Amino acid sequence: METATEKIIRLLLVYPKKQFKQVELARNVGCSKVFVSKIIKKFTEEGILSRISKNEFRLISFSKLINNWISLRKLPNPEYIKTELSMEQILKQLKKMDSYALTLLSGAWERIKFMKTNSLEIYTTNKSAFKKFGKFSKEPTNFMLFKCNPDIFTCSEKINDLTVVSIPQNYVDLMVYGGSGIRVAIKLAEKYNLLGV
């Protein structure tokens, strides 16, 4: 399950130019002001955040914060779907759905068209909506679902009528996934200047 710290980091990364108030961040993340205060103190000491006033701060090191998130992030255990549908048929149906977002290699492919994949990695808050694609399988397939809370969808976007997680989320997931995911993450970082902000 995702931690409150990760939720805070996500908000800071998807709104990197915004000046946040402690109370606003606590309300958005659903945690106490005391907890937010501790996180802000820690990130300020690490040169990630800068205080604008007693209760207001902003991000000053995007790259340090995104690396911090990579060190904390754990991908949820995937659930697999065994399907008889073609990729084209699946994507056509996904375009009509909500409560999901592509991530990992399939999400990055929609953005940067680097390293074509025949896999689908999808966050969803409504697993049962995917029963129409096939049967859930204990054996790994190239159709993976990750159960998530709605915070994952913060700043997700429509690309080619498919919902894709935010750029920072996609990058962090790829880095944590490892293997060829790291190579794709580096291309994503280059295109969107993730490490030079």
mmCIF file with all atom_site columns, C-alpha atoms in Angstrom:
data_model
loop_
_atom_site.group_PDB
_atom_site.id
_atom_site.type_symbol
_atom_site.label_atom_id
_atom_site.label_alt_id
_atom_site.label_comp_id
_atom_site.label_asym_id
_atom_site.label_entity_id
_atom_site.label_seq_id
_atom_site.pdbx_PDB_ins_code
_atom_site.Cartn_x
_atom_site.Cartn_y
_atom_site.Cartn_z
_atom_site.occupancy
_atom_site.B_iso_or_equiv
_atom_site.pdbx_formal_charge
_atom_site.auth_seq_id
_atom_site.auth_comp_id
_atom_site.auth_asym_id
_atom_site.auth_atom_id
_atom_site.pdbx_PDB_model_num
ATOM 1   C CA . MET A 1 1   ? 0.000   0.000   0.000   1.00 0.00 ? 1   MET A CA 1
ATOM 2   C CA . GLU A 1 2   ? 1.227   3.450   -0.861  1.00 0.00 ? 2   GLU A CA 1
ATOM 3   C CA . THR A 1 3   ? 2.525   5.604   1.992   1.00 0.00 ? 3   THR A CA 1
ATOM 4   C CA . ALA A 1 4   ? 1.516   9.183   2.827   1.00 0.00 ? 4   ALA A CA 1
ATOM 5   C CA . THR A 1 5   ? 5.108   10.221  2.054   1.00 0.00 ? 5   THR A CA 1
ATOM 6   C CA . GLU A 1 6   ? 4.735   8.904   -1.505  1.00 0.00 ? 6   GLU A CA 1
ATOM 7   C CA . LYS A 1 7   ? 1.457   10.791  -1.928  1.00 0.00 ? 7   LYS A CA 1
ATOM 8   C CA . ILE A 1 8   ? 3.176   13.998  -0.814  1.00 0.00 ? 8   ILE A CA 1
ATOM 9   C CA . ILE A 1 9   ? 6.099   13.394  -3.172  1.00 0.00 ? 9   ILE A CA 1
ATOM 10  C CA . ARG A 1 10  ? 3.740   12.746  -6.095  1.00 0.00 ? 10  ARG A CA 1
ATOM 11  C CA . LEU A 1 11  ? 1.908   16.059  -5.526  1.00 0.00 ? 11  LEU A CA 1
ATOM 12  C CA . LEU A 1 12  ? 5.172   17.974  -5.318  1.00 0.00 ? 12  LEU A CA 1
ATOM 13  C CA . LEU A 1 13  ? 6.470   16.377  -8.520  1.00 0.00 ? 13  LEU A CA 1
ATOM 14  C CA . VAL A 1 14  ? 3.350   16.776  -10.643 1.00 0.00 ? 14  VAL A CA 1
ATOM 15  C CA . TYR A 1 15  ? 3.037   20.438  -9.571  1.00 0.00 ? 15  TYR A CA 1
ATOM 16  C CA . PRO A 1 16  ? 6.748   21.379  -9.418  1.00 0.00 ? 16  PRO A CA 1
ATOM 17  C CA . LYS A 1 17  ? 6.246   25.161  -9.696  1.00 0.00 ? 17  LYS A CA 1
ATOM 18  C CA . LYS A 1 18  ? 3.423   25.411  -7.148  1.00 0.00 ? 18  LYS A CA 1
ATOM 19  C CA . GLN A 1 19  ? 3.916   26.947  -3.719  1.00 0.00 ? 19  GLN A CA 1
ATOM 20  C CA . PHE A 1 20  ? 2.205   24.680  -1.213  1.00 0.00 ? 20  PHE A CA 1
ATOM 21  C CA . LYS A 1 21  ? 0.856   25.446  2.245   1.00 0.00 ? 21  LYS A CA 1
ATOM 22  C CA . GLN A 1 22  ? 1.268   22.729  4.870   1.00 0.00 ? 22  GLN A CA 1
ATOM 23  C CA . VAL A 1 23  ? -2.459  22.613  5.596   1.00 0.00 ? 23  VAL A CA 1
ATOM 24  C CA . GLU A 1 24  ? -3.268  22.299  1.880   1.00 0.00 ? 24  GLU A CA 1
ATOM 25  C CA . LEU A 1 25  ? -0.851  19.404  1.436   1.00 0.00 ? 25  LEU A CA 1
ATOM 26  C CA . ALA A 1 26  ? -2.179  17.639  4.545   1.00 0.00 ? 26  ALA A CA 1
ATOM 27  C CA . ARG A 1 27  ? -5.757  17.989  3.274   1.00 0.00 ? 27  ARG A CA 1
ATOM 28  C CA . ASN A 1 28  ? -4.898  16.752  -0.249  1.00 0.00 ? 28  ASN A CA 1
ATOM 29  C CA . VAL A 1 29  ? -2.962  13.741  1.008   1.00 0.00 ? 29  VAL A CA 1
ATOM 30  C CA . GLY A 1 30  ? -5.256  12.920  3.932   1.00 0.00 ? 30  GLY A CA 1
ATOM 31  C CA . CYS A 1 31  ? -2.646  13.041  6.686   1.00 0.00 ? 31  CYS A CA 1
ATOM 32  C CA . SER A 1 32  ? -1.943  15.223  9.709   1.00 0.00 ? 32  SER A CA 1
ATOM 33  C CA . LYS A 1 33  ? -0.284  18.642  9.604   1.00 0.00 ? 33  LYS A CA 1
ATOM 34  C CA . VAL A 1 34  ? 2.296   17.305  12.069  1.00 0.00 ? 34  VAL A CA 1
ATOM 35  C CA . PHE A 1 35  ? 3.265   14.538  9.607   1.00 0.00 ? 35  PHE A CA 1
ATOM 36  C CA . VAL A 1 36  ? 3.529   17.043  6.724   1.00 0.00 ? 36  VAL A CA 1
ATOM 37  C CA . SER A 1 37  ? 5.633   19.324  8.925   1.00 0.00 ? 37  SER A CA 1
ATOM 38  C CA . LYS A 1 38  ? 8.112   16.477  9.590   1.00 0.00 ? 38  LYS A CA 1
ATOM 39  C CA . ILE A 1 39  ? 8.366   15.667  5.870   1.00 0.00 ? 39  ILE A CA 1
ATOM 40  C CA . ILE A 1 40  ? 8.893   19.334  4.980   1.00 0.00 ? 40  ILE A CA 1
ATOM 41  C CA . LYS A 1 41  ? 11.601  19.664  7.639   1.00 0.00 ? 41  LYS A CA 1
ATOM 42  C CA . LYS A 1 42  ? 13.379  16.549  6.334   1.00 0.00 ? 42  LYS A CA 1
ATOM 43  C CA . PHE A 1 43  ? 13.180  17.633  2.674   1.00 0.00 ? 43  PHE A CA 1
ATOM 44  C CA . THR A 1 44  ? 14.275  21.181  3.523   1.00 0.00 ? 44  THR A CA 1
ATOM 45  C CA . GLU A 1 45  ? 17.347  19.857  5.339   1.00 0.00 ? 45  GLU A CA 1
ATOM 46  C CA . GLU A 1 46  ? 18.117  17.664  2.297   1.00 0.00 ? 46  GLU A CA 1
ATOM 47  C CA . GLY A 1 47  ? 17.924  20.663  -0.087  1.00 0.00 ? 47  GLY A CA 1
ATOM 48  C CA . ILE A 1 48  ? 14.768  19.389  -1.813  1.00 0.00 ? 48  ILE A CA 1
ATOM 49  C CA . LEU A 1 49  ? 12.326  22.032  -0.580  1.00 0.00 ? 49  LEU A CA 1
ATOM 50  C CA . SER A 1 50  ? 12.685  25.679  0.336   1.00 0.00 ? 50  SER A CA 1
ATOM 51  C CA . ARG A 1 51  ? 10.487  27.555  2.784   1.00 0.00 ? 51  ARG A CA 1
ATOM 52  C CA . ILE A 1 52  ? 8.817   30.644  1.351   1.00 0.00 ? 52  ILE A CA 1
ATOM 53  C CA . SER A 1 53  ? 7.215   31.530  4.688   1.00 0.00 ? 53  SER A CA 1
ATOM 54  C CA . LYS A 1 54  ? 6.519   29.740  7.991   1.00 0.00 ? 54  LYS A CA 1
ATOM 55  C CA . ASN A 1 55  ? 3.801   27.552  6.468   1.00 0.00 ? 55  ASN A CA 1
ATOM 56  C CA . GLU A 1 56  ? 4.529   27.775  2.747   1.00 0.00 ? 56  GLU A CA 1
ATOM 57  C CA . PHE A 1 57  ? 7.211   26.060  0.709   1.00 0.00 ? 57  PHE A CA 1
ATOM 58  C CA . ARG A 1 58  ? 8.159   25.002  -2.804  1.00 0.00 ? 58  ARG A CA 1
ATOM 59  C CA . LEU A 1 59  ? 10.212  22.386  -4.594  1.00 0.00 ? 59  LEU A CA 1
ATOM 60  C CA . ILE A 1 60  ? 13.786  23.367  -5.475  1.00 0.00 ? 60  ILE A CA 1
ATOM 61  C CA . SER A 1 61  ? 15.321  20.025  -6.461  1.00 0.00 ? 61  SER A CA 1
ATOM 62  C CA . PHE A 1 62  ? 13.078  17.939  -8.699  1.00 0.00 ? 62  PHE A CA 1
ATOM 63  C CA . SER A 1 63  ? 15.847  15.387  -9.366  1.00 0.00 ? 63  SER A CA 1
ATOM 64  C CA . LYS A 1 64  ? 16.591  14.791  -5.668  1.00 0.00 ? 64  LYS A CA 1
ATOM 65  C CA . LEU A 1 65  ? 12.908  14.338  -4.897  1.00 0.00 ? 65  LEU A CA 1
ATOM 66  C CA . ILE A 1 66  ? 12.249  11.948  -7.779  1.00 0.00 ? 66  ILE A CA 1
ATOM 67  C CA . ASN A 1 67  ? 15.278  9.860   -6.721  1.00 0.00 ? 67  ASN A CA 1
ATOM 68  C CA . ASN A 1 68  ? 13.940  9.879   -3.172  1.00 0.00 ? 68  ASN A CA 1
ATOM 69  C CA . TRP A 1 69  ? 10.640  8.496   -4.478  1.00 0.00 ? 69  TRP A CA 1
ATOM 70  C CA . ILE A 1 70  ? 12.428  5.743   -6.420  1.00 0.00 ? 70  ILE A CA 1
ATOM 71  C CA . SER A 1 71  ? 14.096  4.628   -3.166  1.00 0.00 ? 71  SER A CA 1
ATOM 72  C CA . LEU A 1 72  ? 10.682  4.369   -1.448  1.00 0.00 ? 72  LEU A CA 1
ATOM 73  C CA . ARG A 1 73  ? 8.524   3.011   -4.264  1.00 0.00 ? 73  ARG A CA 1
ATOM 74  C CA . LYS A 1 74  ? 7.384   -0.583  -4.458  1.00 0.00 ? 74  LYS A CA 1
ATOM 75  C CA . LEU A 1 75  ? 5.146   -1.651  -7.304  1.00 0.00 ? 75  LEU A CA 1
ATOM 76  C CA . PRO A 1 76  ? 1.991   -3.434  -6.141  1.00 0.00 ? 76  PRO A CA 1
ATOM 77  C CA . ASN A 1 77  ? 1.843   -7.146  -6.865  1.00 0.00 ? 77  ASN A CA 1
ATOM 78  C CA . PRO A 1 78  ? 0.323   -7.555  -10.328 1.00 0.00 ? 78  PRO A CA 1
ATOM 79  C CA . GLU A 1 79  ? -2.769  -9.539  -11.130 1.00 0.00 ? 79  GLU A CA 1
ATOM 80  C CA . TYR A 1 80  ? -2.732  -11.174 -14.534 1.00 0.00 ? 80  TYR A CA 1
ATOM 81  C CA . ILE A 1 81  ? -5.434  -11.516 -17.163 1.00 0.00 ? 81  ILE A CA 1
ATOM 82  C CA . LYS A 1 82  ? -5.443  -14.308 -19.710 1.00 0.00 ? 82  LYS A CA 1
ATOM 83  C CA . THR A 1 83  ? -7.200  -13.015 -22.797 1.00 0.00 ? 83  THR A CA 1
ATOM 84  C CA . GLU A 1 84  ? -8.054  -14.166 -26.291 1.00 0.00 ? 84  GLU A CA 1
ATOM 85  C CA . LEU A 1 85  ? -8.392  -10.559 -27.486 1.00 0.00 ? 85  LEU A CA 1
ATOM 86  C CA . SER A 1 86  ? -5.826  -8.899  -29.711 1.00 0.00 ? 86  SER A CA 1
ATOM 87  C CA . MET A 1 87  ? -3.946  -5.837  -28.483 1.00 0.00 ? 87  MET A CA 1
ATOM 88  C CA . GLU A 1 88  ? -5.993  -3.743  -30.916 1.00 0.00 ? 88  GLU A CA 1
ATOM 89  C CA . GLN A 1 89  ? -9.270  -5.044  -29.440 1.00 0.00 ? 89  GLN A CA 1
ATOM 90  C CA . ILE A 1 90  ? -8.088  -4.430  -25.875 1.00 0.00 ? 90  ILE A CA 1
ATOM 91  C CA . LEU A 1 91  ? -6.970  -0.864  -26.618 1.00 0.00 ? 91  LEU A CA 1
ATOM 92  C CA . LYS A 1 92  ? -10.268 -0.123  -28.369 1.00 0.00 ? 92  LYS A CA 1
ATOM 93  C CA . GLN A 1 93  ? -12.182 -1.181  -25.251 1.00 0.00 ? 93  GLN A CA 1
ATOM 94  C CA . LEU A 1 94  ? -9.806  0.678   -22.908 1.00 0.00 ? 94  LEU A CA 1
ATOM 95  C CA . LYS A 1 95  ? -10.525 3.919   -24.772 1.00 0.00 ? 95  LYS A CA 1
ATOM 96  C CA . LYS A 1 96  ? -14.144 3.678   -23.562 1.00 0.00 ? 96  LYS A CA 1
ATOM 97  C CA . MET A 1 97  ? -13.251 3.024   -19.913 1.00 0.00 ? 97  MET A CA 1
ATOM 98  C CA . ASP A 1 98  ? -12.353 5.112   -16.889 1.00 0.00 ? 98  ASP A CA 1
ATOM 99  C CA . SER A 1 99  ? -10.767 4.304   -13.490 1.00 0.00 ? 99  SER A CA 1
ATOM 100 C CA . TYR A 1 100 ? -7.530  3.071   -15.065 1.00 0.00 ? 100 TYR A CA 1
ATOM 101 C CA . ALA A 1 101 ? -4.187  4.404   -16.309 1.00 0.00 ? 101 ALA A CA 1
ATOM 102 C CA . LEU A 1 102 ? -1.380  2.790   -18.298 1.00 0.00 ? 102 LEU A CA 1
ATOM 103 C CA . THR A 1 103 ? 2.044   2.736   -16.680 1.00 0.00 ? 103 THR A CA 1
ATOM 104 C CA . LEU A 1 104 ? 5.460   1.120   -17.181 1.00 0.00 ? 104 LEU A CA 1
ATOM 105 C CA . LEU A 1 105 ? 6.383   0.134   -20.753 1.00 0.00 ? 105 LEU A CA 1
ATOM 106 C CA . SER A 1 106 ? 2.896   0.492   -22.245 1.00 0.00 ? 106 SER A CA 1
ATOM 107 C CA . GLY A 1 107 ? 2.441   3.945   -20.687 1.00 0.00 ? 107 GLY A CA 1
ATOM 108 C CA . ALA A 1 108 ? 5.843   5.118   -21.895 1.00 0.00 ? 108 ALA A CA 1
ATOM 109 C CA . TRP A 1 109 ? 5.179   3.739   -25.390 1.00 0.00 ? 109 TRP A CA 1
ATOM 110 C CA . GLU A 1 110 ? 2.137   6.005   -25.731 1.00 0.00 ? 110 GLU A CA 1
ATOM 111 C CA . ARG A 1 111 ? 4.316   8.993   -24.820 1.00 0.00 ? 111 ARG A CA 1
ATOM 112 C CA . ILE A 1 112 ? 7.645   8.460   -26.527 1.00 0.00 ? 112 ILE A CA 1
ATOM 113 C CA . LYS A 1 113 ? 7.256   5.519   -28.942 1.00 0.00 ? 113 LYS A CA 1
ATOM 114 C CA . PHE A 1 114 ? 10.508  3.988   -27.699 1.00 0.00 ? 114 PHE A CA 1
ATOM 115 C CA . MET A 1 115 ? 10.907  0.215   -27.315 1.00 0.00 ? 115 MET A CA 1
ATOM 116 C CA . LYS A 1 116 ? 7.597   -1.133  -28.575 1.00 0.00 ? 116 LYS A CA 1
ATOM 117 C CA . THR A 1 117 ? 5.963   -3.528  -26.172 1.00 0.00 ? 117 THR A CA 1
ATOM 118 C CA . ASN A 1 118 ? 3.331   -6.225  -26.439 1.00 0.00 ? 118 ASN A CA 1
ATOM 119 C CA . SER A 1 119 ? 2.496   -5.910  -22.749 1.00 0.00 ? 119 SER A CA 1
ATOM 120 C CA . LEU A 1 120 ? -0.099  -3.873  -20.890 1.00 0.00 ? 120 LEU A CA 1
ATOM 121 C CA . GLU A 1 121 ? 0.561   -2.640  -17.367 1.00 0.00 ? 121 GLU A CA 1
ATOM 122 C CA . ILE A 1 122 ? -2.480  -0.918  -15.920 1.00 0.00 ? 122 ILE A CA 1
ATOM 123 C CA . TYR A 1 123 ? -3.348  0.724   -12.616 1.00 0.00 ? 123 TYR A CA 1
ATOM 124 C CA . THR A 1 124 ? -7.018  0.408   -11.741 1.00 0.00 ? 124 THR A CA 1
ATOM 125 C CA . THR A 1 125 ? -9.357  1.191   -8.877  1.00 0.00 ? 125 THR A CA 1
ATOM 126 C CA . ASN A 1 126 ? -11.976 -1.148  -10.374 1.00 0.00 ? 126 ASN A CA 1
ATOM 127 C CA . LYS A 1 127 ? -10.513 -4.577  -11.014 1.00 0.00 ? 127 LYS A CA 1
ATOM 128 C CA . SER A 1 128 ? -13.917 -6.109  -11.780 1.00 0.00 ? 128 SER A CA 1
ATOM 129 C CA . ALA A 1 129 ? -14.266 -3.853  -14.852 1.00 0.00 ? 129 ALA A CA 1
ATOM 130 C CA . PHE A 1 130 ? -11.484 -5.917  -16.454 1.00 0.00 ? 130 PHE A CA 1
ATOM 131 C CA . LYS A 1 131 ? -13.340 -9.239  -16.295 1.00 0.00 ? 131 LYS A CA 1
ATOM 132 C CA . LYS A 1 132 ? -14.691 -8.542  -19.772 1.00 0.00 ? 132 LYS A CA 1
ATOM 133 C CA . PHE A 1 133 ? -11.161 -8.898  -21.190 1.00 0.00 ? 133 PHE A CA 1
ATOM 134 C CA . GLY A 1 134 ? -10.692 -12.494 -20.069 1.00 0.00 ? 134 GLY A CA 1
ATOM 135 C CA . LYS A 1 135 ? -9.983  -14.579 -16.972 1.00 0.00 ? 135 LYS A CA 1
ATOM 136 C CA . PHE A 1 136 ? -7.755  -13.708 -14.053 1.00 0.00 ? 136 PHE A CA 1
ATOM 137 C CA . SER A 1 137 ? -4.752  -16.009 -14.058 1.00 0.00 ? 137 SER A CA 1
ATOM 138 C CA . LYS A 1 138 ? -2.231  -17.116 -11.438 1.00 0.00 ? 138 LYS A CA 1
ATOM 139 C CA . GLU A 1 139 ? 0.296   -17.590 -14.240 1.00 0.00 ? 139 GLU A CA 1
ATOM 140 C CA . PRO A 1 140 ? 2.072   -14.448 -15.524 1.00 0.00 ? 140 PRO A CA 1
ATOM 141 C CA . THR A 1 141 ? 0.735   -12.983 -18.774 1.00 0.00 ? 141 THR A CA 1
ATOM 142 C CA . ASN A 1 142 ? 1.525   -9.803  -20.682 1.00 0.00 ? 142 ASN A CA 1
ATOM 143 C CA . PHE A 1 143 ? -1.707  -8.190  -19.354 1.00 0.00 ? 143 PHE A CA 1
ATOM 144 C CA . MET A 1 144 ? -1.042  -6.929  -15.818 1.00 0.00 ? 144 MET A CA 1
ATOM 145 C CA . LEU A 1 145 ? -3.317  -5.055  -13.438 1.00 0.00 ? 145 LEU A CA 1
ATOM 146 C CA . PHE A 1 146 ? -2.096  -3.146  -10.406 1.00 0.00 ? 146 PHE A CA 1
ATOM 147 C CA . LYS A 1 147 ? -4.768  -2.339  -7.839  1.00 0.00 ? 147 LYS A CA 1
ATOM 148 C CA . CYS A 1 148 ? -4.352  1.265   -6.705  1.00 0.00 ? 148 CYS A CA 1
ATOM 149 C CA . ASN A 1 149 ? -5.960  4.154   -4.887  1.00 0.00 ? 149 ASN A CA 1
ATOM 150 C CA . PRO A 1 150 ? -7.206  7.156   -6.911  1.00 0.00 ? 150 PRO A CA 1
ATOM 151 C CA . ASP A 1 151 ? -4.111  9.254   -6.013  1.00 0.00 ? 151 ASP A CA 1
ATOM 152 C CA . ILE A 1 152 ? -2.186  7.338   -8.693  1.00 0.00 ? 152 ILE A CA 1
ATOM 153 C CA . PHE A 1 153 ? -4.314  9.137   -11.298 1.00 0.00 ? 153 PHE A CA 1
ATOM 154 C CA . THR A 1 154 ? -3.166  12.626  -10.208 1.00 0.00 ? 154 THR A CA 1
ATOM 155 C CA . CYS A 1 155 ? -2.209  14.485  -13.390 1.00 0.00 ? 155 CYS A CA 1
ATOM 156 C CA . SER A 1 156 ? -2.769  11.447  -15.583 1.00 0.00 ? 156 SER A CA 1
ATOM 157 C CA . GLU A 1 157 ? -3.486  12.419  -19.166 1.00 0.00 ? 157 GLU A CA 1
ATOM 158 C CA . LYS A 1 158 ? -5.228  11.194  -22.277 1.00 0.00 ? 158 LYS A CA 1
ATOM 159 C CA . ILE A 1 159 ? -2.882  10.193  -25.092 1.00 0.00 ? 159 ILE A CA 1
ATOM 160 C CA . ASN A 1 160 ? -4.459  8.699   -28.208 1.00 0.00 ? 160 ASN A CA 1
ATOM 161 C CA . ASP A 1 161 ? -7.681  8.376   -26.140 1.00 0.00 ? 161 ASP A CA 1
ATOM 162 C CA . LEU A 1 162 ? -5.895  6.163   -23.590 1.00 0.00 ? 162 LEU A CA 1
ATOM 163 C CA . THR A 1 163 ? -5.352  7.274   -19.998 1.00 0.00 ? 163 THR A CA 1
ATOM 164 C CA . VAL A 1 164 ? -1.670  7.296   -19.014 1.00 0.00 ? 164 VAL A CA 1
ATOM 165 C CA . VAL A 1 165 ? -0.216  8.025   -15.557 1.00 0.00 ? 165 VAL A CA 1
ATOM 166 C CA . SER A 1 166 ? 1.643   11.292  -14.973 1.00 0.00 ? 166 SER A CA 1
ATOM 167 C CA . ILE A 1 167 ? 5.171   11.563  -16.366 1.00 0.00 ? 167 ILE A CA 1
ATOM 168 C CA . PRO A 1 168 ? 6.859   11.427  -12.915 1.00 0.00 ? 168 PRO A CA 1
ATOM 169 C CA . GLN A 1 169 ? 4.760   8.381   -11.952 1.00 0.00 ? 169 GLN A CA 1
ATOM 170 C CA . ASN A 1 170 ? 5.643   6.614   -15.218 1.00 0.00 ? 170 ASN A CA 1
ATOM 171 C CA . TYR A 1 171 ? 9.353   7.383   -14.783 1.00 0.00 ? 171 TYR A CA 1
ATOM 172 C CA . VAL A 1 172 ? 9.495   6.186   -11.167 1.00 0.00 ? 172 VAL A CA 1
ATOM 173 C CA . ASP A 1 173 ? 7.560   3.007   -11.952 1.00 0.00 ? 173 ASP A CA 1
ATOM 174 C CA . LEU A 1 174 ? 9.942   2.190   -14.808 1.00 0.00 ? 174 LEU A CA 1
ATOM 175 C CA . MET A 1 175 ? 13.010  2.750   -12.626 1.00 0.00 ? 175 MET A CA 1
ATOM 176 C CA . VAL A 1 176 ? 11.599  0.515   -9.889  1.00 0.00 ? 176 VAL A CA 1
ATOM 177 C CA . TYR A 1 177 ? 10.566  -2.124  -12.454 1.00 0.00 ? 177 TYR A CA 1
ATOM 178 C CA . GLY A 1 178 ? 14.199  -2.375  -13.566 1.00 0.00 ? 178 GLY A CA 1
ATOM 179 C CA . GLY A 1 179 ? 15.546  -4.273  -16.580 1.00 0.00 ? 179 GLY A CA 1
ATOM 180 C CA . SER A 1 180 ? 14.538  -2.678  -19.866 1.00 0.00 ? 180 SER A CA 1
ATOM 181 C CA . GLY A 1 181 ? 12.327  -0.325  -17.836 1.00 0.00 ? 181 GLY A CA 1
ATOM 182 C CA . ILE A 1 182 ? 15.408  1.657   -16.832 1.00 0.00 ? 182 ILE A CA 1
ATOM 183 C CA . ARG A 1 183 ? 16.405  2.182   -20.463 1.00 0.00 ? 183 ARG A CA 1
ATOM 184 C CA . VAL A 1 184 ? 12.902  3.440   -21.276 1.00 0.00 ? 184 VAL A CA 1
ATOM 185 C CA . ALA A 1 185 ? 12.873  5.612   -18.126 1.00 0.00 ? 185 ALA A CA 1
ATOM 186 C CA . ILE A 1 186 ? 16.102  7.322   -19.249 1.00 0.00 ? 186 ILE A CA 1
ATOM 187 C CA . LYS A 1 187 ? 14.521  8.154   -22.636 1.00 0.00 ? 187 LYS A CA 1
ATOM 188 C CA . LEU A 1 188 ? 11.444  9.502   -20.829 1.00 0.00 ? 188 LEU A CA 1
ATOM 189 C CA . ALA A 1 189 ? 13.671  11.611  -18.562 1.00 0.00 ? 189 ALA A CA 1
ATOM 190 C CA . GLU A 1 190 ? 15.565  12.990  -21.574 1.00 0.00 ? 190 GLU A CA 1
ATOM 191 C CA . LYS A 1 191 ? 12.411  13.951  -23.456 1.00 0.00 ? 191 LYS A CA 1
ATOM 192 C CA . TYR A 1 192 ? 10.741  15.659  -20.482 1.00 0.00 ? 192 TYR A CA 1
ATOM 193 C CA . ASN A 1 193 ? 13.906  17.010  -18.812 1.00 0.00 ? 193 ASN A CA 1
ATOM 194 C CA . LEU A 1 194 ? 13.034  15.197  -15.584 1.00 0.00 ? 194 LEU A CA 1
ATOM 195 C CA . LEU A 1 195 ? 16.488  15.333  -14.069 1.00 0.00 ? 195 LEU A CA 1
ATOM 196 C CA . GLY A 1 196 ? 17.429  18.863  -15.070 1.00 0.00 ? 196 GLY A CA 1
ATOM 197 C CA . VAL A 1 197 ? 14.482  20.805  -13.598 1.00 0.00 ? 197 VAL A CA 1
#
